[in-house]
Coordinates of C-alpha atoms in Angstrom, one line a residue:
M1 CA 111.4 162.8 56.1
A2 CA 112.2 161.1 52.7
V3 CA 110.9 158.5 50.6
T4 CA 112.9 155.3 50.5
G5 CA 113.3 152.5 48.0
S6 CA 112.1 149.8 50.3
P7 CA 110.4 146.9 48.6
D8 CA 108.0 146.6 51.6
W9 CA 105.3 149.2 50.6
S10 CA 102.2 147.8 51.9
L11 CA 99.8 150.1 53.9
P12 CA 98.3 148.3 57.0
P13 CA 95.5 149.6 59.2
S14 CA 96.5 151.7 62.1
T15 CA 96.6 149.2 65.0
F16 CA 97.5 145.8 63.1
F17 CA 99.9 147.0 60.5
R18 CA 103.1 149.1 60.4
K19 CA 102.7 152.8 60.7
S20 CA 104.0 153.7 57.4
H21 CA 102.3 155.3 54.4
L22 CA 102.2 155.1 50.7
I23 CA 101.9 158.2 48.5
T24 CA 100.4 157.2 45.2
L25 CA 100.2 160.0 42.7
I26 CA 97.7 159.6 40.1
P27 CA 95.3 162.1 38.3
T28 CA 92.0 161.9 40.0
S29 CA 90.3 162.1 36.5
N30 CA 91.6 158.7 35.5
L31 CA 91.3 156.1 38.4
A32 CA 92.1 153.3 36.1
L33 CA 95.7 154.3 35.8
L34 CA 96.3 153.5 39.5
F35 CA 95.9 149.8 38.6
S36 CA 98.0 149.9 35.5
L37 CA 101.1 151.3 37.2
P38 CA 104.0 148.8 37.4
A39 CA 104.4 147.5 41.0
S40 CA 108.1 148.6 41.1
N41 CA 106.9 152.3 40.7
L42 CA 104.5 152.0 43.6
R43 CA 107.0 150.3 45.8
S44 CA 109.4 153.1 45.2
L45 CA 107.0 155.5 47.1
H46 CA 107.4 154.3 50.7
L47 CA 107.3 157.0 53.2
N48 CA 108.6 156.4 56.6
S49 CA 106.6 158.1 59.3
S50 CA 105.4 157.0 62.7
D51 CA 103.3 159.9 63.7
C52 CA 101.6 161.6 60.7
P53 CA 98.1 160.6 59.5
S54 CA 97.8 158.9 56.2
P55 CA 98.4 161.5 53.4
I56 CA 96.2 159.6 51.0
L57 CA 93.1 160.9 52.7
E58 CA 94.3 164.3 53.9
Q59 CA 93.2 167.8 52.7
S60 CA 95.2 169.2 49.9
S61 CA 96.2 172.1 52.3
I62 CA 98.6 169.9 54.3
A63 CA 102.1 170.5 53.1
L64 CA 104.0 167.6 52.0
P65 CA 107.8 167.0 52.6
D66 CA 110.2 167.0 49.8
I67 CA 110.3 163.6 48.3
H68 CA 112.2 162.1 45.3
L69 CA 109.8 160.6 42.9
D70 CA 110.3 158.0 40.2
S71 CA 110.6 159.8 37.0
N72 CA 107.6 157.8 35.6
L73 CA 105.3 159.4 38.3
Q74 CA 106.4 163.1 38.2
D75 CA 103.2 164.1 36.5
F76 CA 100.6 162.4 39.0
Q77 CA 98.9 164.0 42.1
L78 CA 97.7 162.4 45.4
P79 CA 94.3 160.4 44.9
S80 CA 91.2 160.7 47.0
L81 CA 88.5 158.3 47.5
P82 CA 85.9 158.1 44.7
N83 CA 82.2 158.7 45.0
V84 CA 80.2 156.4 47.0
E85 CA 78.7 154.6 44.1
D86 CA 82.2 153.9 42.9
L87 CA 83.8 152.7 46.1
N88 CA 83.0 148.9 45.6
D89 CA 84.6 149.0 42.2
F90 CA 87.5 150.9 43.6
L91 CA 88.3 148.5 46.5
C92 CA 87.8 145.4 44.1
G93 CA 90.4 147.0 41.8
L94 CA 92.8 147.5 44.6
S95 CA 92.7 143.8 45.4
Q96 CA 93.2 142.7 41.8
N97 CA 96.4 144.3 41.3
T98 CA 99.5 142.9 43.1
G99 CA 101.0 146.4 43.7
T100 CA 97.9 147.7 45.5
E101 CA 96.2 144.8 47.2
D102 CA 97.9 145.7 50.6
L103 CA 95.8 148.9 50.6
I104 CA 92.3 147.2 50.5
Y105 CA 91.7 147.0 54.3
E106 CA 92.6 150.6 55.1
Y107 CA 90.6 152.0 52.1
Y108 CA 87.7 149.7 53.2
V109 CA 87.9 151.2 56.7
K110 CA 87.9 154.7 55.3
A111 CA 85.1 153.7 52.9
K112 CA 82.8 152.8 55.7
E113 CA 83.0 156.3 57.1
R114 CA 81.3 157.5 53.8
A115 CA 77.5 157.8 54.4
G116 CA 75.6 155.6 52.0
F117 CA 78.3 153.1 51.6
R118 CA 77.4 149.4 51.6
P119 CA 79.8 146.8 50.7
E120 CA 78.9 144.3 48.0
K121 CA 79.5 140.5 48.0
S122 CA 82.4 140.9 45.6
T123 CA 84.2 143.6 47.8
L124 CA 83.8 141.3 50.9
R125 CA 85.2 138.3 48.8
H126 CA 88.2 140.1 48.0
L127 CA 88.7 141.6 51.4
V128 CA 88.2 138.3 53.1
R129 CA 90.6 136.4 50.8
Y130 CA 93.2 139.0 51.3
L131 CA 93.0 138.9 55.2
V132 CA 92.9 135.0 55.2
R133 CA 96.1 135.1 53.1
L134 CA 97.8 137.2 55.7
K135 CA 96.3 135.3 58.6
K136 CA 94.8 138.5 60.1
W137 CA 92.4 136.8 62.4
D138 CA 91.4 139.9 64.5
L139 CA 90.6 141.8 61.4
I140 CA 88.5 138.9 60.1
L141 CA 86.5 139.1 63.3
L142 CA 86.0 142.8 62.8
V143 CA 84.9 142.4 59.2
S144 CA 82.5 139.6 60.2
R145 CA 80.6 142.1 62.3
D146 CA 80.0 144.1 59.1
F147 CA 78.3 141.0 57.6
V148 CA 75.5 141.5 60.2
D149 CA 75.7 145.3 60.2
Y150 CA 75.1 145.6 56.5
G151 CA 73.2 142.5 56.1
V152 CA 75.5 141.1 53.4
S153 CA 77.9 138.2 53.4
P154 CA 80.5 136.9 50.8
D155 CA 79.5 134.2 48.5
R156 CA 79.1 130.6 49.7
D157 CA 82.5 129.5 48.5
T158 CA 84.3 132.4 50.3
C159 CA 82.6 131.7 53.6
S160 CA 83.3 128.0 53.3
R161 CA 87.0 128.8 52.6
L162 CA 87.1 131.4 55.5
V163 CA 85.8 128.9 58.1
S164 CA 88.1 126.0 56.7
S165 CA 91.0 128.4 57.0
C166 CA 90.3 129.4 60.6
V167 CA 89.8 125.7 61.6
R168 CA 93.1 124.8 59.9
G169 CA 94.8 127.7 61.6
G170 CA 93.5 126.5 65.0
K171 CA 91.4 129.6 65.5
F172 CA 88.4 127.9 67.0
K173 CA 87.0 130.9 68.8
V174 CA 87.0 132.8 65.5
V175 CA 85.2 129.8 64.0
K176 CA 82.5 129.9 66.6
A177 CA 82.1 133.8 66.1
L178 CA 81.8 133.3 62.4
L179 CA 79.2 130.5 62.7
E180 CA 77.2 132.8 64.9
V181 CA 77.3 135.5 62.1
F182 CA 76.6 133.0 59.2
E183 CA 73.6 131.1 60.8
R184 CA 71.6 134.4 60.2
D185 CA 72.2 134.1 56.5
S186 CA 70.4 131.1 55.0
D187 CA 72.3 131.4 51.7
V188 CA 75.7 130.6 53.3
A189 CA 74.8 129.0 56.6
T190 CA 74.8 125.4 55.5
A191 CA 78.2 125.7 53.5
A192 CA 79.8 127.4 56.5
F193 CA 78.7 124.7 59.0
E194 CA 79.7 122.0 56.6
A195 CA 83.3 123.5 56.2
A196 CA 83.6 123.6 60.0
M197 CA 82.6 120.1 60.4
R198 CA 84.9 118.9 57.5
G199 CA 87.8 120.9 59.0
Y200 CA 87.3 119.3 62.5
N201 CA 87.2 115.9 61.0
K202 CA 90.6 116.4 59.3
L203 CA 92.0 117.4 62.8
H204 CA 90.3 114.4 64.2
M205 CA 88.3 116.6 66.5
Y206 CA 85.2 114.5 66.0
K207 CA 83.3 115.7 69.1
S208 CA 83.6 119.2 67.9
T209 CA 82.0 118.1 64.6
I210 CA 79.2 116.7 66.4
L211 CA 78.7 119.9 68.5
V212 CA 78.7 121.9 65.3
F213 CA 76.0 119.6 63.8
Q214 CA 73.9 120.0 67.0
R215 CA 74.2 123.8 66.8
L216 CA 73.2 123.7 63.1
K217 CA 70.1 121.7 64.0
S218 CA 69.1 123.9 66.9
A219 CA 69.5 127.0 64.6
R220 CA 67.0 125.3 62.3
I221 CA 69.5 125.3 59.5
E222 CA 68.7 122.9 56.6
A223 CA 71.5 120.3 56.6
D224 CA 72.5 119.0 53.3
S225 CA 74.1 115.7 52.4
G226 CA 77.6 117.2 53.0
C227 CA 76.7 118.0 56.6
Y228 CA 75.2 114.5 57.3
C229 CA 78.4 113.0 55.7
R230 CA 80.6 114.8 58.1
V231 CA 78.8 114.0 61.2
M232 CA 78.3 110.4 60.2
E233 CA 82.0 110.3 59.7
A234 CA 82.7 111.7 63.3
Y235 CA 80.2 109.1 64.9
L236 CA 82.0 106.3 63.0
K237 CA 85.3 107.4 64.3
L238 CA 84.1 107.7 67.7
G239 CA 82.6 104.1 67.5
D240 CA 78.9 105.1 67.9
F241 CA 77.8 102.9 65.0
E242 CA 74.1 102.9 66.0
R243 CA 74.1 106.7 65.7
V244 CA 75.5 106.4 62.3
V245 CA 72.6 104.2 61.2
E246 CA 70.1 106.6 62.8
L247 CA 71.6 109.5 60.8
F248 CA 71.4 107.5 57.6
D249 CA 67.7 107.0 58.2
E250 CA 67.2 110.6 58.7
V251 CA 69.1 111.7 55.8
E252 CA 67.4 109.2 53.5
S253 CA 64.0 110.4 54.6
R254 CA 64.9 114.1 54.1
I255 CA 67.2 114.1 50.9
L256 CA 66.5 112.2 47.7
D257 CA 69.9 112.6 46.2
F258 CA 73.1 112.4 48.3
A259 CA 75.3 113.6 45.5
P260 CA 78.1 114.4 45.7
F261 CA 78.5 112.6 48.8
S262 CA 76.5 109.4 48.0
T263 CA 79.6 107.0 47.9
K264 CA 81.0 108.4 51.1
I265 CA 77.7 108.3 53.0
Y266 CA 77.0 104.6 51.8
G267 CA 80.6 103.7 52.6
I268 CA 80.2 105.1 56.2
L269 CA 76.8 103.1 56.6
C270 CA 78.3 99.8 55.3
E271 CA 81.4 100.1 57.6
S272 CA 79.1 100.8 60.6
L273 CA 76.7 98.0 59.8
A274 CA 79.7 95.6 59.5
K275 CA 81.2 96.7 62.8
L276 CA 77.8 96.1 64.4
G277 CA 77.9 92.6 63.1
R278 CA 75.2 93.2 60.7
V279 CA 77.4 92.4 57.8
F280 CA 74.8 90.8 55.6
E281 CA 72.6 93.8 55.9
S282 CA 75.7 95.9 55.1
L283 CA 76.1 93.8 52.0
E284 CA 72.5 94.5 51.0
F285 CA 72.9 98.1 51.2
F286 CA 76.1 97.9 49.1
R287 CA 74.2 95.9 46.4
D288 CA 71.4 98.5 46.5
M289 CA 73.9 101.3 46.1
K290 CA 75.3 99.7 42.9
K291 CA 71.8 99.2 41.6
K292 CA 71.2 103.0 42.1
G293 CA 74.2 103.6 39.9
I294 CA 76.3 105.1 42.8
A295 CA 80.1 104.7 42.3
E296 CA 81.8 102.0 44.5
D297 CA 84.7 103.1 46.7
Y298 CA 87.6 100.8 47.9
T299 CA 86.8 101.7 51.4
I300 CA 83.4 99.8 51.2
Y301 CA 85.0 96.7 49.7
S302 CA 87.7 96.9 52.4
A303 CA 84.9 96.9 55.3
L304 CA 83.0 94.1 53.8
I305 CA 85.9 91.9 52.9
C306 CA 87.6 92.3 56.3
T307 CA 84.3 91.6 58.1
F308 CA 83.5 88.5 56.2
A309 CA 87.0 87.3 56.5
S310 CA 87.0 87.8 60.2
I311 CA 83.9 85.6 60.6
Q312 CA 85.4 82.9 58.2
E313 CA 82.7 83.6 55.5
V314 CA 85.3 82.4 52.9
K315 CA 83.2 82.4 49.9
L316 CA 81.6 85.7 50.4
A317 CA 85.0 87.2 51.2
E318 CA 86.8 85.7 48.2
D319 CA 84.0 86.8 45.8
L320 CA 84.2 90.4 47.1
F321 CA 87.9 90.3 46.8
N322 CA 87.9 89.2 43.2
E323 CA 85.2 91.7 42.4
A324 CA 87.3 94.6 43.9
K325 CA 90.4 93.1 42.1
A326 CA 88.6 93.2 38.8
K327 CA 87.7 96.9 39.3
K328 CA 91.2 97.8 40.7
L329 CA 89.8 98.8 44.0
L330 CA 92.3 97.1 46.3
R331 CA 94.3 99.6 48.2
D332 CA 93.8 98.9 51.8
P333 CA 96.7 96.6 53.4
A334 CA 94.3 95.6 56.0
V335 CA 92.2 93.7 53.4
F336 CA 95.2 91.5 52.3
L337 CA 96.1 90.8 56.0
K338 CA 92.6 89.6 56.9
L339 CA 92.2 87.4 53.9
I340 CA 95.7 85.9 54.5
L341 CA 94.9 85.2 58.3
M342 CA 91.5 83.7 57.0
H343 CA 93.3 81.3 54.6
I344 CA 95.8 80.4 57.3
Q345 CA 93.1 79.5 59.7
Q346 CA 91.4 77.5 57.1
G347 CA 94.7 75.7 56.4
S348 CA 94.9 77.0 52.9
L349 CA 98.6 78.3 53.1
E350 CA 99.0 78.3 49.2
K351 CA 96.1 80.7 49.0
A352 CA 97.8 82.9 51.4
L353 CA 100.8 83.1 49.2
E354 CA 98.5 83.9 46.2
I355 CA 97.4 86.9 48.0
V356 CA 100.9 88.0 48.3
E357 CA 101.3 87.9 44.6
V358 CA 98.1 90.0 44.2
M359 CA 99.8 92.6 46.5
K360 CA 102.7 92.8 44.2
D361 CA 100.4 93.3 41.1
F362 CA 98.7 96.2 42.9
K363 CA 102.0 97.5 44.2
V364 CA 100.9 97.1 47.9
G365 CA 104.1 96.4 50.1
V366 CA 104.1 93.2 52.1
S367 CA 104.2 94.5 55.6
D368 CA 106.0 93.2 58.6
C369 CA 102.7 92.0 60.0
I370 CA 101.7 90.0 56.9
F371 CA 105.1 88.5 56.5
C372 CA 105.1 87.4 60.1
A373 CA 101.6 86.0 59.8
I374 CA 102.7 83.7 56.8
V375 CA 105.9 82.4 58.4
N376 CA 104.1 81.7 61.8
G377 CA 101.2 80.2 59.9
Y378 CA 103.4 77.7 58.2
A379 CA 105.2 77.0 61.5
T380 CA 101.9 76.1 63.3
R381 CA 100.3 74.2 60.3
R382 CA 103.4 72.5 58.7
G383 CA 106.3 72.9 61.2
Y384 CA 109.4 74.9 61.5
N385 CA 111.1 73.4 58.4
A386 CA 108.2 74.7 56.3
A387 CA 108.4 78.0 58.0
V388 CA 112.0 78.4 57.2
K389 CA 111.5 77.6 53.5
V390 CA 108.6 80.0 53.1
Y391 CA 110.6 82.6 54.9
E392 CA 113.4 82.1 52.3
K393 CA 111.0 82.1 49.4
L394 CA 109.5 85.5 50.4
I395 CA 113.0 87.0 50.8
E396 CA 113.8 85.9 47.2
D397 CA 110.7 87.5 46.0
G398 CA 111.7 90.8 47.4
C399 CA 109.7 90.9 50.7
E400 CA 111.4 93.0 53.4
P401 CA 111.3 91.5 57.0
G402 CA 110.8 93.8 60.0
Q403 CA 111.4 93.1 63.7
V404 CA 108.4 90.8 64.2
T405 CA 109.1 88.7 61.1
Y406 CA 113.0 88.5 62.2
A407 CA 112.0 87.3 65.6
S408 CA 109.9 84.5 64.1
A409 CA 112.4 83.4 61.6
I410 CA 115.2 83.4 64.1
N411 CA 112.9 81.1 66.4
A412 CA 112.2 78.8 63.5
Y413 CA 116.0 78.5 62.6
C414 CA 116.7 77.6 66.3
R415 CA 113.9 75.0 66.3
V416 CA 115.3 73.1 63.3
G417 CA 118.8 73.2 64.6
L418 CA 120.2 75.9 62.1
Y419 CA 122.0 77.7 65.0
S420 CA 124.7 79.6 62.8
K421 CA 121.9 80.8 60.4
A422 CA 119.9 82.1 63.5
E423 CA 122.9 84.0 64.7
D424 CA 123.6 85.5 61.3
M425 CA 119.9 86.5 61.1
F426 CA 120.2 88.2 64.5
R427 CA 123.3 90.2 63.4
E428 CA 121.4 91.2 60.3
M429 CA 118.6 92.4 62.4
E430 CA 120.8 94.4 64.7
E431 CA 122.4 96.1 61.7
K432 CA 118.9 97.4 60.6
G433 CA 118.3 98.9 64.1
F434 CA 116.1 96.0 65.5
D435 CA 118.1 95.6 68.6
K436 CA 115.4 95.7 71.3
C437 CA 113.2 92.6 70.4
V438 CA 112.7 90.6 73.6
V439 CA 111.4 87.5 71.6
A440 CA 114.6 87.4 69.4
Y441 CA 116.9 87.6 72.4
S442 CA 114.9 84.8 74.1
S443 CA 115.2 82.6 71.1
L444 CA 118.9 83.0 71.1
I445 CA 119.4 82.6 74.8
S446 CA 117.2 79.4 74.6
M447 CA 119.3 78.3 71.8
Y448 CA 122.5 78.8 73.8
G449 CA 121.0 76.9 76.8
K450 CA 120.3 73.9 74.5
T451 CA 123.8 73.8 73.1
G452 CA 125.5 74.4 76.5
R453 CA 126.9 77.8 75.7
L454 CA 126.3 79.4 79.1
K455 CA 128.8 82.2 78.7
D456 CA 127.3 83.3 75.4
A457 CA 123.9 83.3 76.9
M458 CA 125.1 85.6 79.7
R459 CA 126.9 87.9 77.3
L460 CA 123.8 88.2 75.3
L461 CA 121.9 89.0 78.5
A462 CA 124.4 91.8 79.3
K463 CA 124.0 93.2 75.8
M464 CA 120.4 93.2 76.0
K465 CA 120.4 95.2 79.3
E466 CA 122.9 97.7 77.9
R467 CA 120.6 98.4 74.9
G468 CA 117.7 99.3 77.3
C469 CA 115.8 96.1 76.5
Q470 CA 114.6 94.5 79.8
P471 CA 114.4 90.7 80.1
N472 CA 111.1 89.2 80.6
V473 CA 110.1 86.2 82.8
W474 CA 110.6 83.8 79.9
I475 CA 114.4 84.7 79.6
Y476 CA 114.8 84.5 83.5
N477 CA 113.3 81.1 83.2
I478 CA 115.6 79.8 80.5
L479 CA 118.6 81.3 82.3
M480 CA 117.7 79.7 85.7
E481 CA 117.2 76.3 84.0
M482 CA 120.5 76.6 82.3
H483 CA 122.5 77.4 85.5
G484 CA 120.3 74.8 87.5
K485 CA 121.6 72.0 85.1
A486 CA 125.1 73.4 85.7
K487 CA 124.4 73.1 89.5
N488 CA 125.4 76.9 89.6
L489 CA 123.0 77.6 92.5
K490 CA 124.7 81.0 93.3
Q491 CA 123.8 82.2 89.8
V492 CA 120.3 80.7 89.9
E493 CA 119.6 82.6 93.2
K494 CA 121.1 85.8 91.8
L495 CA 118.8 85.6 88.8
W496 CA 115.8 84.9 91.0
K497 CA 116.5 87.9 93.3
E498 CA 117.0 90.2 90.2
M499 CA 113.6 89.2 88.7
K500 CA 112.0 89.9 92.2
R501 CA 113.9 93.2 92.4
K502 CA 112.6 94.3 89.0
K503 CA 109.0 93.3 90.1
I504 CA 108.8 90.6 87.4
A505 CA 106.3 88.0 88.9
P506 CA 107.6 84.4 88.6
D507 CA 105.3 82.0 86.9
K508 CA 104.9 78.2 87.3
V509 CA 107.9 77.7 85.0
S510 CA 110.1 79.9 87.2
Y511 CA 109.2 77.9 90.3
T512 CA 109.7 74.5 88.4
S513 CA 113.2 75.8 87.3
I514 CA 114.4 77.0 90.6
I515 CA 113.0 73.9 92.5
S516 CA 114.6 71.7 90.0
A517 CA 117.9 73.5 90.3
Y518 CA 117.8 72.8 94.1
V519 CA 116.7 69.1 93.5
K520 CA 119.9 68.6 91.5
A521 CA 121.9 69.9 94.4
S522 CA 119.9 67.7 96.8
E523 CA 118.9 70.9 98.8
F524 CA 115.5 69.4 99.5
E525 CA 114.5 71.9 102.3
T526 CA 115.0 74.9 99.9
C527 CA 112.8 72.9 97.4
E528 CA 110.0 72.6 100.0
R529 CA 110.3 76.3 100.8
Y530 CA 109.9 77.5 97.2
Y531 CA 107.1 74.9 96.8
R532 CA 105.2 76.3 99.7
E533 CA 105.7 79.9 98.3
F534 CA 104.4 78.6 95.0
R535 CA 101.2 77.2 96.6
M536 CA 100.7 80.3 98.7
N537 CA 100.7 82.4 95.6
G538 CA 97.9 80.3 94.1
G539 CA 100.1 78.1 91.8
A540 CA 98.3 75.1 90.4
I541 CA 100.1 71.6 90.4
D542 CA 100.8 70.4 86.9
K543 CA 102.7 67.1 85.9
A544 CA 106.1 68.8 85.9
M545 CA 105.8 70.2 89.5
A546 CA 104.0 67.0 90.7
G547 CA 106.9 64.9 89.5
I548 CA 109.5 67.0 91.2
M549 CA 107.7 67.2 94.5
V550 CA 106.7 63.5 94.6
G551 CA 110.4 62.8 94.3
V552 CA 111.4 65.4 97.0
F553 CA 108.8 64.2 99.6
S554 CA 109.7 60.5 98.8
K555 CA 113.4 60.9 99.3
T556 CA 112.8 63.0 102.5
S557 CA 110.3 60.5 103.8
R558 CA 107.8 63.6 104.2
V559 CA 104.9 61.0 103.8
D560 CA 102.3 63.3 105.3
E561 CA 103.3 66.0 102.7
L562 CA 103.2 63.4 99.9
V563 CA 99.6 62.3 100.9
K564 CA 98.6 66.1 100.8
L565 CA 100.2 66.6 97.5
L566 CA 98.4 63.5 96.1
R567 CA 95.1 64.6 97.5
D568 CA 95.6 68.2 96.0
M569 CA 96.5 66.7 92.6
N570 CA 93.4 64.6 92.7
L571 CA 91.2 67.7 93.5
E572 CA 92.7 69.6 90.8
G573 CA 92.5 66.8 88.2
T574 CA 96.4 66.4 87.7
R575 CA 97.2 62.8 86.8
L576 CA 100.3 61.0 87.6
D577 CA 102.4 59.2 85.1
R578 CA 103.6 55.5 85.6
R579 CA 106.9 56.5 86.9
L580 CA 105.5 58.9 89.4
Y581 CA 102.9 56.7 90.5
R582 CA 105.3 53.8 91.3
S583 CA 107.7 56.3 93.2
A584 CA 104.7 57.5 95.4
L585 CA 103.2 54.1 95.9
N586 CA 106.6 52.7 97.1
A587 CA 107.1 55.7 99.4
L588 CA 103.7 55.0 101.1
I589 CA 104.3 51.2 101.4
D590 CA 107.7 51.7 102.9
A591 CA 106.3 54.1 105.4
G592 CA 103.7 51.5 106.4
L593 CA 100.7 53.5 105.2
Q594 CA 98.7 50.8 103.8
V595 CA 95.5 52.8 103.8
Q596 CA 97.1 55.6 101.9
A597 CA 98.7 53.2 99.5
K598 CA 95.2 51.6 98.9
W599 CA 93.7 55.1 98.3
L600 CA 96.4 55.8 95.7
Q601 CA 95.8 52.6 94.0
D602 CA 92.1 53.1 93.9
H603 CA 92.2 56.7 92.7
Y604 CA 95.0 56.3 90.1
A605 CA 95.8 52.7 89.2
G606 CA 92.2 51.7 88.2
K607 CA 91.6 54.9 86.1
S608 CA 95.0 55.0 84.5
G609 CA 95.6 51.2 84.0
Y610 CA 98.7 51.2 86.2
V611 CA 99.7 47.7 87.5

């Protein structure tokens, strides 16, 4: 057996560490020399042995094997544990030297065998921090039992860090055991429980936070403002806003000063009240908070501005926004989105663009959602030409479109007839990886239909399917209408069956498209079959469907069906236009149904002013 020069010299406990031992040769009369030795000298004394007991604590009568010592250590001898009264200083010294800190646990175990030994807080602090760093969770559990047995725990900060580390490491059973130990020590209990709740919140384990708080209350531990802050945050995230308000009332009655959690607690309260619809009450608490000299936080401004903007309280939302802007407390992109949507709904589109300029000043990126909201707002309020112009302006200003904005812009270009520009934008969209947007495909396919480019539409459909993007009912409707106009009934039927096979439910437009296709081919019986299916599925008659079927029943002299259609339309409140009225009236007169013709005149002609 010989000493090696391995750099891995640490001495672990018998069941959790490697079975290797360190021989440190120092004169017993000068313990301080142990901590002044260079780490390289200590690391050179690594003794490989799997069976023998640790020579550090053996009697001097045990013979040692021949070992080759570093020349700097030739004059030193094996140490023994100091007297009981010096053990704590000895253990702390071990942890403070990088060359000996790996010895602390084994020496601590041996020290416990000495009668009269009682660890001090400082000793436990060093030991716990060492075990946490090595993530020796089982050893931490063993040491935590000593907290109870000796009636001493580490300081508050160490206990807090210990619990936080266990939560962060996912050792929830260890956390539970530690809290059982710490709840007996009033000096550290509150800090330990707060650390557990803080850790669980970071992991989004809000229900666990609530359970810890309930345990704290049942153990009659005095909760501080930090504990209330953590549990209020948990209830906020879970959507129990009423409970947040109740907890605020409770903490306000028990604790005069919430510091250092004052801002956070008021922020949670204001946000909860806003989400409960009690936004003006939330604003009062916010103003009261400012009067007390509590620092404002951007999250409070965010909650208030978003809520006031949502309920169209324009003046209050703008005032709070300007206030937050002056204090440089605008960080939440949701605030800008809410304000932009508010201005769009109010028709103040220029103000929406002013918000974008503020975003640039605060270095907040214009998201795809915001970009799209502005383009769609202009399209709705001022038409597609205006939408195209504002899109191009924002692009010039450095805004980056995403998939949703691209889809809206492509639709706008198609609507204003800039088809080549729409195709260029679609290719640009594909190059950026946005190749599965159904809305963009729909806009281009519709454009191809309007321009009679049937083959291009079908090629785009095939490309769409290849990329794993499934067509929706809107796309099928467009394609069926296109093929119907071309009297390509075979392709119309194929599309219809494909839609049914994929379990895409046809809507009113689907039935109108396929019935129109068969009308153009004069296949009126098929038209009637699809119409009956439409009505059996609960379809309501609109003017488009009524116009088609009045023509079908008139041409096929199905007067009884025509009369039924007219009565159904009357019951459902669907009006006939002048052309359809004349067509239906002539069909009834030609069939000699004077009573029905008179009924039609009474119900439609008088009310609609038809002659």
